[in-house]
CSV table of C-alpha atoms in Angstrom, one decimal:
chain,number,residue,atom,x,y,z
A,1054,MET,CA,-20.5,9.7,13.5
A,1055,LEU,CA,-24.3,10.3,13.0
A,1056,ILE,CA,-25.6,7.9,15.6
A,1057,PRO,CA,-23.8,9.3,18.7
A,1058,GLN,CA,-24.3,12.8,17.3
A,1059,ALA,CA,-28.1,12.4,17.1
A,1060,LEU,CA,-28.2,10.5,20.4
A,1061,LEU,CA,-26.3,13.4,22.0
A,1062,GLY,CA,-29.0,15.7,20.5
A,1063,ILE,CA,-31.9,13.8,22.0
A,1064,VAL,CA,-30.1,13.7,25.4
A,1065,THR,CA,-29.4,17.5,25.1
A,1066,PHE,CA,-33.1,18.3,24.2
A,1067,ILE,CA,-34.3,16.3,27.3
A,1068,ALA,CA,-31.6,17.9,29.6
A,1069,VAL,CA,-32.4,21.4,28.5
A,1070,ALA,CA,-36.1,20.9,29.0
A,1071,TRP,CA,-35.4,19.5,32.5
A,1072,ILE,CA,-33.2,22.5,33.3
A,1073,PHE,CA,-36.0,24.9,32.4
A,1074,SER,CA,-38.8,22.8,34.0
A,1075,GLU,CA,-41.3,24.5,36.3
A,1076,SER,CA,-40.9,21.7,38.8
A,1077,ARG,CA,-37.8,19.5,38.2
A,1078,LYS,CA,-38.6,17.3,41.2
A,1079,ASN,CA,-42.0,16.3,39.7
A,1080,VAL,CA,-40.6,15.2,36.3
A,1081,ASN,CA,-41.6,11.6,35.8
A,1082,PHE,CA,-38.5,10.1,34.1
A,1083,LYS,CA,-40.2,6.8,33.6
A,1084,GLN,CA,-42.8,8.5,31.4
A,1085,VAL,CA,-40.0,10.4,29.6
A,1086,ILE,CA,-38.2,7.1,28.7
A,1087,ILE,CA,-41.5,5.5,27.7
A,1088,GLY,CA,-42.3,8.5,25.5
A,1089,LEU,CA,-38.9,8.3,23.7
A,1090,LEU,CA,-39.3,4.5,23.2
A,1091,ILE,CA,-42.8,5.0,21.7
A,1092,GLN,CA,-41.5,7.6,19.4
A,1093,PHE,CA,-38.6,5.4,18.3
A,1094,LEU,CA,-40.7,2.3,17.9
A,1095,LEU,CA,-43.4,4.1,15.9
A,1096,ALA,CA,-40.7,5.5,13.5
A,1097,VAL,CA,-39.1,2.0,13.2
A,1098,LEU,CA,-42.4,0.4,12.4
A,1099,VAL,CA,-43.2,2.9,9.7
A,1100,LEU,CA,-39.7,3.1,8.2
A,1101,LYS,CA,-38.4,-0.5,8.6
A,1102,ILE,CA,-41.4,-2.9,8.8
A,1103,ASP,CA,-42.5,-3.6,5.2
A,1104,ALA,CA,-46.2,-4.1,5.9
A,1105,VAL,CA,-46.5,-0.9,7.8
A,1106,ARG,CA,-44.3,1.0,5.4
A,1107,ASN,CA,-46.3,-0.2,2.4
A,1108,GLY,CA,-49.4,0.8,4.2
A,1109,PHE,CA,-48.1,4.4,4.7
A,1110,LEU,CA,-46.9,4.4,1.1
A,1111,PHE,CA,-50.3,3.3,-0.1
A,1112,VAL,CA,-52.0,6.1,1.9
A,1113,GLY,CA,-49.4,8.5,0.6
A,1114,ASP,CA,-50.0,7.5,-3.0
A,1115,GLY,CA,-53.7,8.0,-2.4
A,1116,VAL,CA,-53.3,11.4,-0.9
A,1117,MET,CA,-50.9,12.5,-3.7
A,1118,ALA,CA,-53.5,11.3,-6.2
A,1119,LEU,CA,-55.6,14.1,-4.9
A,1120,LYS,CA,-53.2,16.4,-6.6
A,1121,ASP,CA,-54.0,15.0,-10.0
A,1122,ALA,CA,-57.7,15.1,-9.3
A,1123,THR,CA,-57.5,18.7,-8.2
A,1124,VAL,CA,-55.9,19.6,-11.6
A,1125,ALA,CA,-59.3,18.7,-13.2
A,1126,GLY,CA,-60.9,21.5,-11.2
A,1127,THR,CA,-58.1,24.1,-11.4
A,1128,SER,CA,-57.6,23.6,-15.1
A,1129,PHE,CA,-61.3,24.2,-15.7
A,1130,VAL,CA,-61.5,27.3,-13.5
A,1131,PHE,CA,-58.1,28.8,-14.2
A,1132,GLY,CA,-57.3,27.3,-17.6
A,1133,TYR,CA,-53.6,26.9,-18.4
A,1134,LEU,CA,-52.7,28.8,-15.2
A,1135,GLY,CA,-54.2,26.0,-13.2
A,1136,GLY,CA,-52.4,23.2,-15.0
A,1137,GLY,CA,-54.5,22.9,-18.2
A,1138,ASP,CA,-53.1,22.8,-21.8
A,1139,SER,CA,-51.1,26.0,-22.6
A,1140,PRO,CA,-52.3,27.9,-25.7
A,1141,PHE,CA,-48.7,28.8,-26.5
A,1142,SER,CA,-45.2,27.3,-26.2
A,1143,ALA,CA,-43.1,28.3,-23.2
A,1144,LYS,CA,-39.5,29.4,-23.6
A,1145,ASP,CA,-36.9,26.7,-22.7
A,1146,GLY,CA,-36.2,26.8,-19.0
A,1147,ALA,CA,-39.3,28.9,-18.2
A,1148,ASN,CA,-41.1,28.0,-15.0
A,1149,THR,CA,-44.8,27.3,-15.9
A,1150,PHE,CA,-45.7,26.1,-12.4
A,1151,ILE,CA,-47.9,28.7,-10.6
A,1152,PHE,CA,-48.1,28.0,-6.9
A,1153,ALA,CA,-51.3,29.8,-6.2
A,1154,PHE,CA,-53.3,28.2,-9.0
A,1155,GLN,CA,-51.7,24.7,-9.2
A,1156,ALA,CA,-50.6,23.8,-5.7
A,1157,LEU,CA,-52.6,25.7,-3.1
A,1158,PRO,CA,-56.2,24.7,-4.3
A,1159,VAL,CA,-55.5,21.2,-3.1
A,1160,VAL,CA,-55.9,22.5,0.4
A,1161,ILE,CA,-59.6,23.3,-0.3
A,1162,VAL,CA,-60.2,19.8,-1.8
A,1163,VAL,CA,-58.5,18.0,1.2
A,1164,SER,CA,-60.4,20.2,3.7
A,1165,ALA,CA,-63.7,19.1,2.0
A,1166,ILE,CA,-62.8,15.5,2.1
A,1167,ALA,CA,-61.7,15.7,5.7
A,1168,MET,CA,-65.1,17.0,6.7
A,1169,LEU,CA,-66.7,14.2,4.7
A,1170,LEU,CA,-64.6,11.6,6.5
A,1171,PHE,CA,-65.7,13.1,9.8
A,1172,HIS,CA,-69.4,12.9,8.7
A,1173,TRP,CA,-68.9,9.3,7.7
A,1174,GLN,CA,-67.4,8.5,11.2
A,1175,ILE,CA,-64.0,7.4,9.7
A,1176,LEU,CA,-61.9,10.1,11.3
A,1177,PRO,CA,-63.6,9.8,14.7
A,1178,VAL,CA,-62.9,6.0,14.7
A,1179,LEU,CA,-59.2,6.7,14.0
A,1180,VAL,CA,-59.1,9.3,16.7
A,1181,LYS,CA,-60.6,7.0,19.3
A,1182,PHE,CA,-58.2,4.2,18.3
A,1183,PHE,CA,-55.1,6.3,18.7
A,1184,SER,CA,-56.5,8.0,21.8
A,1185,LYS,CA,-56.8,4.7,23.7
A,1186,GLY,CA,-53.2,3.9,22.8
A,1187,PHE,CA,-51.9,7.2,24.0
A,1188,GLN,CA,-53.8,7.0,27.3
A,1189,LYS,CA,-52.6,3.5,28.0
A,1190,VAL,CA,-49.0,3.9,27.0
A,1191,MET,CA,-48.2,7.5,27.7
A,1192,GLY,CA,-50.2,7.6,30.9
A,1193,ILE,CA,-52.4,10.6,30.0
A,1194,GLY,CA,-56.0,11.3,30.7
A,1195,GLY,CA,-58.9,10.4,28.3
A,1196,ALA,CA,-59.6,14.0,27.2
A,1197,LEU,CA,-56.0,14.8,26.5
A,1198,GLY,CA,-55.6,11.4,24.7
A,1199,VAL,CA,-58.4,12.4,22.3
A,1200,CYS,CA,-56.8,15.7,21.5
A,1201,ALA,CA,-53.3,14.2,21.1
A,1202,ALA,CA,-54.7,11.5,18.7
A,1203,ALA,CA,-56.8,14.1,16.8
A,1204,LYS,CA,-53.7,16.3,16.3
A,1205,MET,CA,-52.3,13.8,13.9
A,1206,PHE,CA,-55.1,14.7,11.5
A,1207,LEU,CA,-56.5,18.0,12.5
A,1208,GLY,CA,-55.2,21.5,12.9
A,1209,GLN,CA,-54.0,23.2,16.2
A,1210,THR,CA,-57.4,24.8,16.8
A,1211,GLU,CA,-59.7,22.1,15.3
A,1212,ALA,CA,-58.3,19.2,17.5
A,1213,PRO,CA,-59.1,21.0,20.8
A,1214,LEU,CA,-62.7,21.4,19.7
A,1215,LEU,CA,-63.2,17.7,20.2
A,1216,ILE,CA,-62.6,18.1,23.9
A,1217,ARG,CA,-63.9,21.7,24.4
A,1218,PRO,CA,-66.1,20.8,27.4
A,1219,TYR,CA,-63.0,19.5,29.3
A,1220,LEU,CA,-60.5,22.3,28.5
A,1221,GLY,CA,-61.6,24.5,31.5
A,1222,LYS,CA,-61.0,21.5,33.8
A,1223,PHE,CA,-57.5,20.8,32.5
A,1224,THR,CA,-54.5,21.2,34.7
A,1225,ARG,CA,-51.8,23.7,33.6
A,1226,SER,CA,-49.7,20.7,32.4
A,1227,GLU,CA,-52.5,19.3,30.3
A,1228,LEU,CA,-53.4,22.7,28.7
A,1229,PHE,CA,-49.7,23.2,27.9
A,1230,THR,CA,-49.5,19.7,26.3
A,1231,VAL,CA,-52.5,20.6,24.1
A,1232,MET,CA,-50.6,23.7,22.9
A,1233,VAL,CA,-47.3,21.9,22.3
A,1234,ALA,CA,-49.0,19.1,20.4
A,1235,GLY,CA,-50.6,21.8,18.2
A,1236,MET,CA,-47.2,23.4,17.5
A,1237,ALA,CA,-45.2,20.1,16.9
A,1238,THR,CA,-47.5,18.5,14.3
A,1239,THR,CA,-49.4,19.5,11.2
A,1240,SER,CA,-52.9,18.7,9.7
A,1241,ILE,CA,-54.2,16.5,6.9
A,1242,SER,CA,-55.6,19.6,5.2
A,1243,ILE,CA,-52.1,20.9,4.4
A,1244,MET,CA,-50.1,17.6,4.1
A,1245,VAL,CA,-50.7,17.4,0.4
A,1246,LEU,CA,-49.3,20.9,-0.1
A,1247,TYR,CA,-46.1,19.9,1.7
A,1248,GLY,CA,-45.9,16.8,-0.5
A,1249,MET,CA,-46.2,18.8,-3.7
A,1250,ILE,CA,-43.5,21.2,-2.5
A,1251,LEU,CA,-41.1,18.3,-1.6
A,1252,GLU,CA,-41.8,16.0,-4.6
A,1253,LYS,CA,-38.3,16.5,-6.0
A,1254,VAL,CA,-36.6,16.7,-2.6
A,1255,ILE,CA,-37.3,13.3,-1.0
A,1256,MET,CA,-38.9,10.0,-2.1
A,1257,ASN,CA,-42.5,9.4,-1.1
A,1258,PRO,CA,-42.9,12.8,0.7
A,1259,ILE,CA,-46.4,12.2,1.9
A,1260,ALA,CA,-45.5,9.0,3.7
A,1261,HIS,CA,-42.8,10.8,5.6
A,1262,ILE,CA,-45.0,13.7,6.4
A,1263,LEU,CA,-47.6,11.3,7.8
A,1264,THR,CA,-44.9,9.6,9.8
A,1265,ALA,CA,-43.7,12.9,11.1
A,1266,SER,CA,-47.2,13.8,12.3
A,1267,VAL,CA,-47.5,10.5,14.1
A,1268,ILE,CA,-44.1,10.3,15.9
A,1269,SER,CA,-44.1,14.0,16.9
A,1270,VAL,CA,-47.1,13.5,19.2
A,1271,PRO,CA,-45.3,11.4,21.8
A,1272,ALA,CA,-42.3,13.8,21.5
A,1273,ALA,CA,-44.7,16.7,22.2
A,1274,ILE,CA,-46.2,14.9,25.2
A,1275,THR,CA,-42.7,14.0,26.5
A,1276,ILE,CA,-41.2,17.5,26.2
A,1277,SER,CA,-44.3,19.3,27.6
A,1278,ARG,CA,-44.5,17.0,30.6
A,1279,ILE,CA,-40.9,17.8,31.4
A,1280,LEU,CA,-41.3,21.5,31.1
A,1281,ILE,CA,-44.6,21.5,33.1
A,1282,PRO,CA,-45.0,18.2,34.9
A,1283,GLN,CA,-48.4,16.8,35.6
A,1284,VAL,CA,-49.4,17.1,39.2
A,1285,GLY,CA,-52.6,15.5,40.5
A,1286,GLU,CA,-55.3,13.5,38.7
A,1287,GLU,CA,-55.5,13.3,34.9
A,1288,THR,CA,-58.6,14.7,33.4
A,1289,SER,CA,-60.9,12.0,32.1
A,1290,GLY,CA,-63.1,12.5,29.1
A,1291,HIS,CA,-64.1,11.3,25.6
A,1292,LEU,CA,-64.5,12.6,22.1
A,1293,VAL,CA,-67.2,15.3,21.6
A,1294,VAL,CA,-68.2,15.8,17.9
A,1295,PRO,CA,-68.1,19.5,17.2
A,1296,TYR,CA,-69.6,19.3,13.7
A,1297,LYS,CA,-73.2,18.9,12.9
A,1298,PHE,CA,-73.9,18.0,9.3
A,1299,SER,CA,-77.3,17.4,7.7
A,1300,GLY,CA,-75.7,15.2,5.1
A,1301,SER,CA,-72.7,14.5,3.0
A,1302,MET,CA,-73.2,17.5,0.8
A,1303,ASP,CA,-73.4,19.7,3.9
A,1304,ALA,CA,-70.1,18.3,5.1
A,1305,ILE,CA,-68.5,18.9,1.7
A,1306,SER,CA,-69.8,22.4,1.6
A,1307,GLN,CA,-68.6,23.3,5.1
A,1308,GLY,CA,-65.2,21.7,4.4
A,1309,THR,CA,-64.9,23.7,1.2
A,1310,SER,CA,-65.7,27.0,3.0
A,1311,ASP,CA,-63.1,26.1,5.7
A,1312,GLY,CA,-60.6,25.2,3.1
A,1313,MET,CA,-61.1,28.4,1.2
A,1314,ARG,CA,-60.4,30.5,4.3
A,1315,LEU,CA,-57.2,28.4,4.8
A,1316,PHE,CA,-56.3,28.9,1.1
A,1317,MET,CA,-56.7,32.7,1.3
A,1318,ASN,CA,-54.8,32.8,4.6
A,1319,ILE,CA,-51.8,30.9,3.3
A,1320,LEU,CA,-51.8,33.0,0.1
A,1321,ALA,CA,-51.8,36.2,2.0
A,1322,MET,CA,-49.1,35.0,4.5
A,1323,LEU,CA,-46.8,33.8,1.7
A,1324,ILE,CA,-47.0,37.2,-0.1
A,1325,VAL,CA,-46.4,39.2,3.1
A,1326,PHE,CA,-43.8,37.0,4.7
A,1327,LEU,CA,-41.7,36.5,1.5
A,1328,SER,CA,-41.9,40.2,0.9
A,1329,LEU,CA,-40.7,40.9,4.4
A,1330,VAL,CA,-37.8,38.5,4.0
A,1331,ALA,CA,-36.8,40.2,0.8
A,1332,LEU,CA,-37.1,43.6,2.4
A,1333,THR,CA,-35.1,42.5,5.5
A,1334,ASN,CA,-32.4,41.0,3.3
A,1335,ALA,CA,-32.2,44.3,1.4
A,1336,ILE,CA,-31.6,46.2,4.6
A,1337,LEU,CA,-29.2,43.7,6.0
A,1338,GLY,CA,-27.3,43.8,2.7
A,1339,LEU,CA,-26.1,47.3,3.6
A,1340,PHE,CA,-24.0,45.8,6.3
A,1341,PRO,CA,-20.7,43.9,5.9
A,1342,GLY,CA,-21.1,40.2,5.1
A,1343,ILE,CA,-19.8,37.2,7.2
A,1344,GLY,CA,-17.2,34.8,5.8
A,1345,GLY,CA,-17.5,36.1,2.3
A,1346,GLU,CA,-21.3,35.7,2.3
A,1347,PRO,CA,-23.6,38.8,2.0
A,1348,MET,CA,-25.5,39.6,5.1
A,1349,SER,CA,-29.0,38.1,5.1
A,1350,LEU,CA,-31.7,36.9,7.4
A,1351,GLN,CA,-30.9,33.3,6.4
A,1352,LEU,CA,-27.3,33.7,7.2
A,1353,LEU,CA,-28.0,35.1,10.7
A,1354,LEU,CA,-30.5,32.4,11.5
A,1355,GLY,CA,-28.1,29.8,10.1
A,1356,TYR,CA,-25.4,30.8,12.5
A,1357,ALA,CA,-27.8,31.0,15.4
A,1358,LEU,CA,-29.5,27.6,14.9
A,1359,SER,CA,-26.8,25.6,13.2
A,1360,PRO,CA,-25.9,23.9,16.6
A,1361,LEU,CA,-29.6,22.7,16.8
A,1362,ALA,CA,-29.3,21.3,13.3
A,1363,TRP,CA,-26.0,19.6,14.2
A,1364,LEU,CA,-27.7,18.0,17.2
A,1365,MET,CA,-30.2,16.3,14.9
A,1366,GLY,CA,-27.4,14.5,13.2
A,1367,ILE,CA,-26.7,16.9,10.3
A,1368,PRO,CA,-23.1,17.2,9.2
A,1369,TRP,CA,-21.5,20.5,10.3
A,1370,ASP,CA,-20.8,21.6,6.7
A,1371,GLU,CA,-24.6,21.4,6.0
A,1372,ALA,CA,-25.7,22.7,9.4
A,1373,LEU,CA,-25.5,26.4,8.6
A,1374,ILE,CA,-28.0,26.2,5.8
A,1375,ALA,CA,-30.2,23.8,7.8
A,1376,GLY,CA,-30.2,26.3,10.7
A,1377,GLY,CA,-31.4,29.0,8.4
A,1378,LEU,CA,-34.4,26.8,7.4
A,1379,LEU,CA,-35.2,26.2,11.1
A,1380,GLY,CA,-35.1,29.9,11.6
A,1381,LYS,CA,-37.4,30.6,8.7
A,1382,LYS,CA,-39.9,28.1,9.9
A,1383,THR,CA,-39.9,29.6,13.4
A,1384,ILE,CA,-40.1,33.3,12.4
A,1385,LEU,CA,-42.2,32.9,9.3
A,1386,ASN,CA,-43.8,29.4,8.9
A,1387,GLU,CA,-43.1,25.9,7.7
A,1388,ILE,CA,-44.4,26.5,4.2
A,1389,VAL,CA,-41.8,29.1,3.5
A,1390,ALA,CA,-39.2,26.8,5.0
A,1391,PHE,CA,-40.3,23.9,2.8
A,1392,ILE,CA,-40.2,26.1,-0.3
A,1393,SER,CA,-36.7,27.1,0.6
A,1394,LEU,CA,-35.7,23.5,1.2
A,1395,ALA,CA,-37.0,22.6,-2.2
A,1396,SER,CA,-35.1,25.4,-3.9
A,1397,ILE,CA,-31.7,24.4,-2.4
A,1398,PRO,CA,-29.4,23.4,-5.3
A,1399,GLN,CA,-28.8,19.7,-5.8
A,1400,GLY,CA,-25.7,18.5,-4.0
A,1401,ILE,CA,-25.8,21.1,-1.2
A,1402,PHE,CA,-27.7,18.7,1.1
A,1403,SER,CA,-27.2,14.9,1.3
A,1404,ALA,CA,-30.3,12.8,1.0
A,1405,LYS,CA,-30.2,12.0,4.7
A,1406,THR,CA,-30.0,15.7,5.6
A,1407,SER,CA,-33.0,16.5,3.4
A,1408,LEU,CA,-35.0,13.7,5.1
A,1409,ILE,CA,-34.0,14.9,8.6
A,1410,MET,CA,-35.0,18.5,7.8
A,1411,THR,CA,-38.4,17.3,6.4
A,1412,TYR,CA,-39.2,15.9,9.8
A,1413,ALA,CA,-37.8,18.8,11.7
A,1414,LEU,CA,-39.7,21.4,9.7
A,1415,CYS,CA,-43.0,19.4,9.7
A,1416,GLY,CA,-44.9,21.4,12.4
A,1417,PHE,CA,-46.8,24.6,13.1
A,1418,ALA,CA,-44.2,26.0,15.7
A,1419,ASN,CA,-43.9,29.6,14.6
A,1420,LEU,CA,-44.6,33.0,15.9
A,1421,SER,CA,-47.9,33.4,14.1
A,1422,SER,CA,-49.2,30.1,15.6
A,1423,ILE,CA,-49.0,31.7,19.1
A,1424,GLY,CA,-51.6,34.2,17.9
A,1425,ILE,CA,-53.6,31.4,16.3
A,1426,GLN,CA,-53.7,29.5,19.6
A,1427,ILE,CA,-54.5,32.5,21.7
A,1428,GLY,CA,-57.4,33.4,19.3
A,1429,GLY,CA,-58.6,29.8,18.9
A,1430,ILE,CA,-58.1,28.0,22.2
A,1431,GLY,CA,-58.5,31.3,24.1
A,1432,THR,CA,-62.0,31.6,22.6
A,1433,MET,CA,-62.9,28.1,23.7
A,1434,VAL,CA,-61.9,28.8,27.3
A,1435,PRO,CA,-61.9,32.6,27.8
A,1436,GLU,CA,-61.4,32.2,31.5
A,1437,ARG,CA,-57.9,30.8,30.8
A,1438,ARG,CA,-56.9,33.2,28.0
A,1439,GLN,CA,-54.2,34.9,30.1
A,1440,GLU,CA,-52.7,31.6,31.0
A,1441,ILE,CA,-52.7,30.6,27.3
A,1442,ILE,CA,-51.0,33.9,26.4
A,1443,SER,CA,-48.3,33.3,29.1
A,1444,LEU,CA,-47.6,29.8,27.8
A,1445,GLY,CA,-47.5,30.8,24.1
A,1446,LEU,CA,-43.8,31.4,23.6
A,1447,LYS,CA,-42.8,28.4,25.7
A,1448,ALA,CA,-45.2,26.2,23.7
A,1449,MET,CA,-43.6,27.3,20.4
A,1450,ILE,CA,-40.1,26.5,21.7
A,1451,ALA,CA,-41.3,23.2,23.0
A,1452,GLY,CA,-43.0,22.4,19.7
A,1453,THR,CA,-39.8,23.2,17.8
A,1454,VAL,CA,-37.8,20.9,20.1
A,1455,ALA,CA,-40.3,18.1,19.7
A,1456,SER,CA,-40.1,18.3,15.9
A,1457,CYS,CA,-36.3,18.4,16.1
A,1458,MET,CA,-36.4,15.2,18.3
A,1459,SER,CA,-38.3,13.5,15.5
A,1460,GLY,CA,-35.6,14.7,13.1
A,1461,ALA,CA,-32.9,13.2,15.4
A,1462,MET,CA,-34.8,9.9,15.7
A,1463,ILE,CA,-35.0,9.6,11.9
A,1464,GLY,CA,-31.3,10.4,11.7
A,1465,ILE,CA,-30.5,7.5,14.0
A,1466,ILE,CA,-32.9,5.0,12.3
A,1467,THR,CA,-31.8,5.8,8.7
A,1468,SER,CA,-28.2,5.3,9.7
A,1469,PHE,CA,-28.8,1.5,9.9
A,1470,GLY,CA,-29.7,1.5,6.1
């Protein structure tokens, strides 16, 4: 049941993108097929080939080890609130995990390490390696290849910085692909946070999140090139280092400052968005329920997006809740959606559904990201700001579809055991 269902989903995603394409006659279906094959092969390599899977697991274990290392800092700064020894005994069943002090600080640590890896030329080497692969296999230009490769590790505004001099020369299709890739993937600065949230949901969460970030890039390129086909020459170019550090300590210092801004931004967004969800549900609760369930934002989103969840290979009896998670991610953000996924009672979702949803939710495609891209990329190329604004909503939808394609691919692959 699952294999034809997920295959139907992928075909549907491609067909709908083609229907809404700006130029259907210019869609390169050879590149579409290549993009799907690359996404499938990358997922198979990571999930089924022992050597590659063990490599990702090793990286995942290393990244998760940062969580334990971060506790050394949080327990010193925040004491027992940050994970240190408690001066009193907690009541049975009491939740002693404090998200703001025990989970979020890892974002600051990873941000500092990422800048250090950039200074040591480790991240640039990885970006160049993947960039050449994307250029050769996906048929994209050098500048776009650099951005696509960087998007596996960096955020949706940091990655375009590496090709800032070329953004003004990009075709409409290339600019749109930059935006969609930013929406469909995540960044290394926040992967550990996802892993901590999903520790009790799936096995080896970081390995899967890394995989999702890798396989969603060809999906993003494929979907974006269908919606806005490339016409004319590809833009050539190479990596431009946007960071200038005087030494390792300077890199750590700048990374720490960047991470602190991200920490405060996430903290503020969670407080506001979760409060808005509760307020919305309180208002909706005044209306009659549906099917014996009280009216809520999750319920409405579940009904609206459950067909999308079903198309990824999720059983219909689980699709309603899965659709609600997709809606939360789109309207709020993926962190809220992951927290909701982690709070679902055991037995509601099968292990396969939890895995598919991990991939589908692993991306920045939400309403606030439209503003982030307008502010970030729009500042880099102010002459194209209006074009970026006009493409924002379409990029968010395309990014969501690309992430769902990754979820469908995983649904197919895991069906083989």
